[in-house]
Amino acid sequence: MDILWFGVFAVLLLGYFALEGFDIGLGMLLPVLGRSQEGRDRVVAAMAPFVLAGEVWLVAVAGVLFGVYPRAEGEVLFGLYPLVVSLLVSWIVRDAGLWFRRRLDGRAWRAGWDGAICLGSWGLALSWGTALVALADGMSVTPLGLAGGAVVAAALAFHGWTFVSWRLPGQVTGASRGAGALLASACVAAAPAAVLLAGAAPWLLGHTAPADTLNVLSFMILPLAPLMAGGQVWVWRTFGPRGAADRIPSFF
Amino acid sequence: MDVLDLARMQFAVTGSLHFLFVVLTLGLAPLVAIMQTLWTFRGDPVHERMTRFWGQIYVINYALGIVTGLVMEFQFGLSWSGLSHYAGDVFGAPLAIETLGAFFLESTFLGLWIFGWHRLPRGLHLACIWIVTLTAYASAFWIMVANSFLQNPAGTVDRGDHLELVDFGALLANPMLTMALPHVVGAALLTGGSVVMGASAYQLFRRTPEQEFFTKSLRLGVVVASVGVVLAVAFGYAQFGPVGEFQPGKFDDKPLAGLGLGFMIMIGSLLQLVVLFFLLPVIRWLPRWRWAHPVVMLMTPLPFLAAILGWLAREAGRQPWLINGRLTVADAMSPGLTSGMVTTSLIAFTAVLGLLAVVDYVLIARVVRRGPAAVALGAGPGPDRERAAALSL
Ligand code: HEM
């Protein structure tokens, strides 16, 4: 049971970087890939249907951390207090940009929220990179951590670039990428977290909640796993490049 | 203020902001789902337009529910690591089940619903909003399970330095939950109904050309608010039983809790009087009684206010305990937390979320003012269709 829940935790964390990483990367690249308002609209519309289904993986990570590794949860989140706060504020700013950008007409309004998306995405990437290094390094923020921030930012930007070359081939980056390339860039995006996870596995396993608690979690959640996975697959089938519904105005 | 007060303040501010949006999400979701069901099975276009208009208000409100919820999710670990240390084996379970078994599905299917107009088959699109509604209520259930455990740690035993979960059933059958959950559901329906009522009254008062649309909406709002107020008041009084048993004197010794309770009951009684004994009996004529519409509009903020007062009563009355009788708030605070840390995050969260909350309400007010013709949610291929089509070739 310990191993099963560690597997769930790993899938959720790596899944977060694979499935939300490109949204963050595209947010970072927004001013570059979309030099005009129309260009930015197109990039945001390409990622928009995936955001709600992607960011929720991190909420799930936090939930499992609390339920399965309660004693690690406090240690990790409190130990990284300033980074967690900057991650949250960045996340909030990015989401607000997405939800609000089309809610009023006017170029200044939309351009302003596009700025928020970009700023928030950079904040997310840098906070993550710094946090991953700090976790590996006994919770201390060092200059090395900032280098980690740069690595994660580069990985997510690459993933975002690949995603948009897959979703809108030839239209935004000039390049076309297939599903294989997207899978590869997802692995790149998830790699830093995978390295950390491999190193932290023994420590994390040592903090697992007792069997009674895990039984309750398994009993309540595992039956829902097919629906959870099914919803995710459905999102990708509906909004992938073959869904070709660019004529419908995007909500974000 | 010392660091403990600051940490409590941060939780109170972010928690209250979160609930302001959540209570409306819970209230509107079933309304939107019912409207879309009517549209799917009866095919009357007015129901499609109602789904999109009230759905747009629902999703704009939802945005703030999410971002404030993110802070709640991580805040326990940030400021209250003593809670997960002492009681994580118990308290973590309902929260983990909420994120995985409810919110994960809610968010995924909400994305499908928002972006799936004109792409998903009608029946499946309808299924999405129902899954979103059911999982929203499942979320509320699990959060209330966790909260009720703090009021009365049922189903657990103290093992010296930590709590152990021995009876999951008792955690779910907690008497502090069984009366509070329907009370909160009633509060949410009352809030959702009041917003629909208030916005419709505003449009009718302005002699909107959309008479049929807002007549139907006003009536639906009155009915839902009536159901809500009956539930809220009945289960409000019913809560005094378990509260008296497990937390005797909670409203007497703590002035803040007593004040919250008193004003909540005042608002509740007033709303009950107006909704049940004035609006509901005249529901047939109400849409045409222009003089009554300002009254309905003025009522709209009251359920929100009552809901915040209710939480104030429940949580301020729990002090000084975090887990009643087991763990104090002071002991639960993360060891090593400094005033500087909390002050920084308190200012950051309050400033960002406060500003966004104001923007969000302005955007909702604008949707209400502009009416159903200007709704973006579910808009079909529009005037820029040809340009976009050219791009996709
Ligand atoms: C006559 C009317 C009402 C009565 C007698 C009443 C009673 C109560 C009581 C006794 C509690 C505290 C339970 C505790 O400390 O554990 C409470 C909490 C609460 N009330 Fe009310 N209430 C009334 C109306 C309302 C209304 C109109 C709303 C909102 C629309 C509302 C929203 C809440 C909320 C959100 C809570 C906190 C959660 C809970 O304990 O259920 N109440 N109410």
Coordinates of C-alpha atoms in Angstrom, one line a residue, chain A residues 5 12 38 42 48-49 52-53 55-60 62-64 66-67 70-71 73-75 77-78 81 84-85 88-89 91-93 95-96 99-100 103-105 109 113 167 171 209-210 212-213 216-217 220-221 224 227-228 231-232 234-235 238-239 245-252, chain B residues 56 59-60 63-64 66-67 70-71 73-74 76-78 81 84-85 88-89 91-93 95-97 99-101 103-105 107-109 111-112 114-115 117-120 124 128 142 165 168 334-337 341-342 345 349 352-353 356 359-360 363 366 370 377 379-381 388 391-392:
Chain A
W5 CA 0.5 5.5 -2.9
L12 CA 0.5 13.2 -10.0
E38 CA -4.2 38.5 -32.4
R42 CA -4.2 32.5 -30.8
A48 CA -6.9 27.4 -22.8
P49 CA -9.0 24.2 -22.8
L52 CA -8.2 23.6 -15.9
A53 CA -7.5 19.9 -16.4
E55 CA -3.3 22.8 -13.0
V56 CA -5.5 20.6 -10.9
W57 CA -2.8 18.0 -10.8
L58 CA -0.8 20.2 -8.4
V59 CA -3.9 20.6 -6.2
A60 CA -4.0 16.8 -6.2
A62 CA -0.9 18.8 -2.3
G63 CA -3.9 16.7 -1.3
V64 CA -1.9 13.4 -1.4
F66 CA -1.5 16.0 3.2
G67 CA -3.4 12.7 3.3
P70 CA 1.0 14.4 6.7
R71 CA 4.3 14.7 8.6
E73 CA 3.6 18.1 4.4
G74 CA 4.2 20.6 7.2
E75 CA 7.9 20.2 7.0
L77 CA 5.6 23.6 2.9
F78 CA 6.8 25.4 6.0
Y81 CA 7.6 29.3 3.1
V84 CA 5.5 28.5 -1.6
V85 CA 4.1 32.0 -1.1
L88 CA 0.9 30.7 -5.0
V89 CA 0.9 34.4 -5.8
W91 CA -0.2 31.0 -9.9
I92 CA -3.0 33.3 -8.8
V93 CA -1.8 36.1 -11.1
D95 CA -4.9 32.3 -13.6
A96 CA -6.5 35.7 -13.1
W99 CA -9.9 34.2 -16.7
F100 CA -10.1 38.0 -17.1
R103 CA -14.0 39.7 -20.0
L104 CA -13.8 43.4 -21.1
D105 CA -13.3 44.8 -24.6
W109 CA -7.3 45.6 -20.7
W113 CA -3.8 40.7 -18.4
R167 CA -1.5 22.0 -31.5
Q171 CA 1.2 28.7 -37.4
A209 CA 0.6 7.6 7.1
P210 CA -0.5 4.4 9.0
D212 CA -5.7 2.5 8.5
T213 CA -5.5 5.9 6.9
V216 CA -9.6 4.7 3.8
L217 CA -8.0 6.7 1.0
M220 CA -12.6 6.2 -1.4
I221 CA -10.4 7.2 -4.2
L224 CA -12.9 7.0 -9.0
L227 CA -13.4 8.5 -14.2
M228 CA -10.4 10.8 -13.3
G231 CA -11.9 12.9 -18.0
Q232 CA -8.3 13.7 -18.8
W234 CA -11.5 13.1 -23.1
V235 CA -10.0 16.6 -22.8
T238 CA -11.7 16.8 -27.7
F239 CA -9.2 19.7 -27.9
A245 CA -12.5 24.1 -33.9
D246 CA -10.7 27.3 -34.3
R247 CA -13.8 29.0 -35.6
I248 CA -15.3 28.9 -32.1
P249 CA -14.3 32.0 -30.1
S250 CA -12.2 31.0 -27.1
F251 CA -13.5 31.7 -23.6
F252 CA -10.0 32.6 -22.3
Chain B
Q56 CA -21.2 33.0 -17.5
V59 CA -17.8 30.7 -14.2
I60 CA -16.6 34.3 -13.5
A63 CA -12.4 31.9 -11.1
L64 CA -12.0 33.5 -7.7
I66 CA -10.3 28.6 -7.5
V67 CA -7.5 31.1 -6.8
L70 CA -5.3 27.4 -3.8
V71 CA -4.2 29.5 -0.8
E73 CA -5.0 24.2 0.2
F74 CA -1.4 25.2 1.0
F76 CA -2.3 24.4 6.6
G77 CA 1.3 23.4 5.8
L78 CA 2.6 27.0 5.7
S81 CA 2.2 22.5 10.4
S84 CA -0.7 17.9 10.3
H85 CA 1.9 16.8 12.8
G88 CA -2.5 14.6 9.9
D89 CA -3.4 10.9 9.9
F91 CA -7.5 15.4 9.1
G92 CA -5.5 14.8 5.9
A93 CA -7.8 12.0 4.7
L95 CA -8.8 16.8 2.5
A96 CA -7.0 14.3 0.2
I97 CA -10.3 12.7 -0.8
T99 CA -8.9 17.1 -3.8
L100 CA -8.7 13.8 -5.7
G101 CA -12.2 12.5 -5.6
F103 CA -12.1 18.8 -7.0
F104 CA -9.9 17.0 -9.6
L105 CA -13.1 15.8 -11.4
S107 CA -12.0 21.1 -12.5
T108 CA -11.5 18.6 -15.4
F109 CA -15.2 18.5 -16.3
G111 CA -13.0 22.7 -18.5
L112 CA -14.8 20.3 -20.8
I114 CA -16.7 25.7 -20.7
F115 CA -14.7 24.9 -23.8
W117 CA -19.9 24.2 -26.3
H118 CA -20.4 23.4 -30.0
R119 CA -17.9 20.6 -29.8
L120 CA -19.3 17.9 -27.5
L124 CA -22.4 14.6 -23.0
C128 CA -20.4 17.6 -17.8
W142 CA -15.5 16.5 2.5
L165 CA -8.2 7.3 13.1
F168 CA -13.9 6.4 9.8
S334 CA 4.4 26.1 12.7
P335 CA 7.3 26.3 15.1
G336 CA 9.7 28.9 13.9
L337 CA 7.1 31.0 12.1
M341 CA 7.0 35.8 7.3
V342 CA 3.3 36.0 8.0
S345 CA 2.4 36.7 3.0
F349 CA -2.4 37.4 -0.3
V352 CA -3.8 40.3 -4.6
L353 CA -6.9 38.4 -3.7
L356 CA -9.1 40.3 -7.8
V359 CA -12.5 43.1 -10.2
D360 CA -14.5 39.9 -10.2
L363 CA -17.1 41.9 -14.0
R366 CA -21.2 44.1 -15.9
R370 CA -25.4 44.1 -20.3
L377 CA -19.8 31.7 -22.8
A379 CA -20.9 31.7 -28.2
G380 CA -20.9 30.0 -31.6
P381 CA -18.8 30.7 -34.7
A388 CA -10.3 32.3 -38.4
L391 CA -6.1 30.7 -40.6
S392 CA -6.9 27.1 -39.8

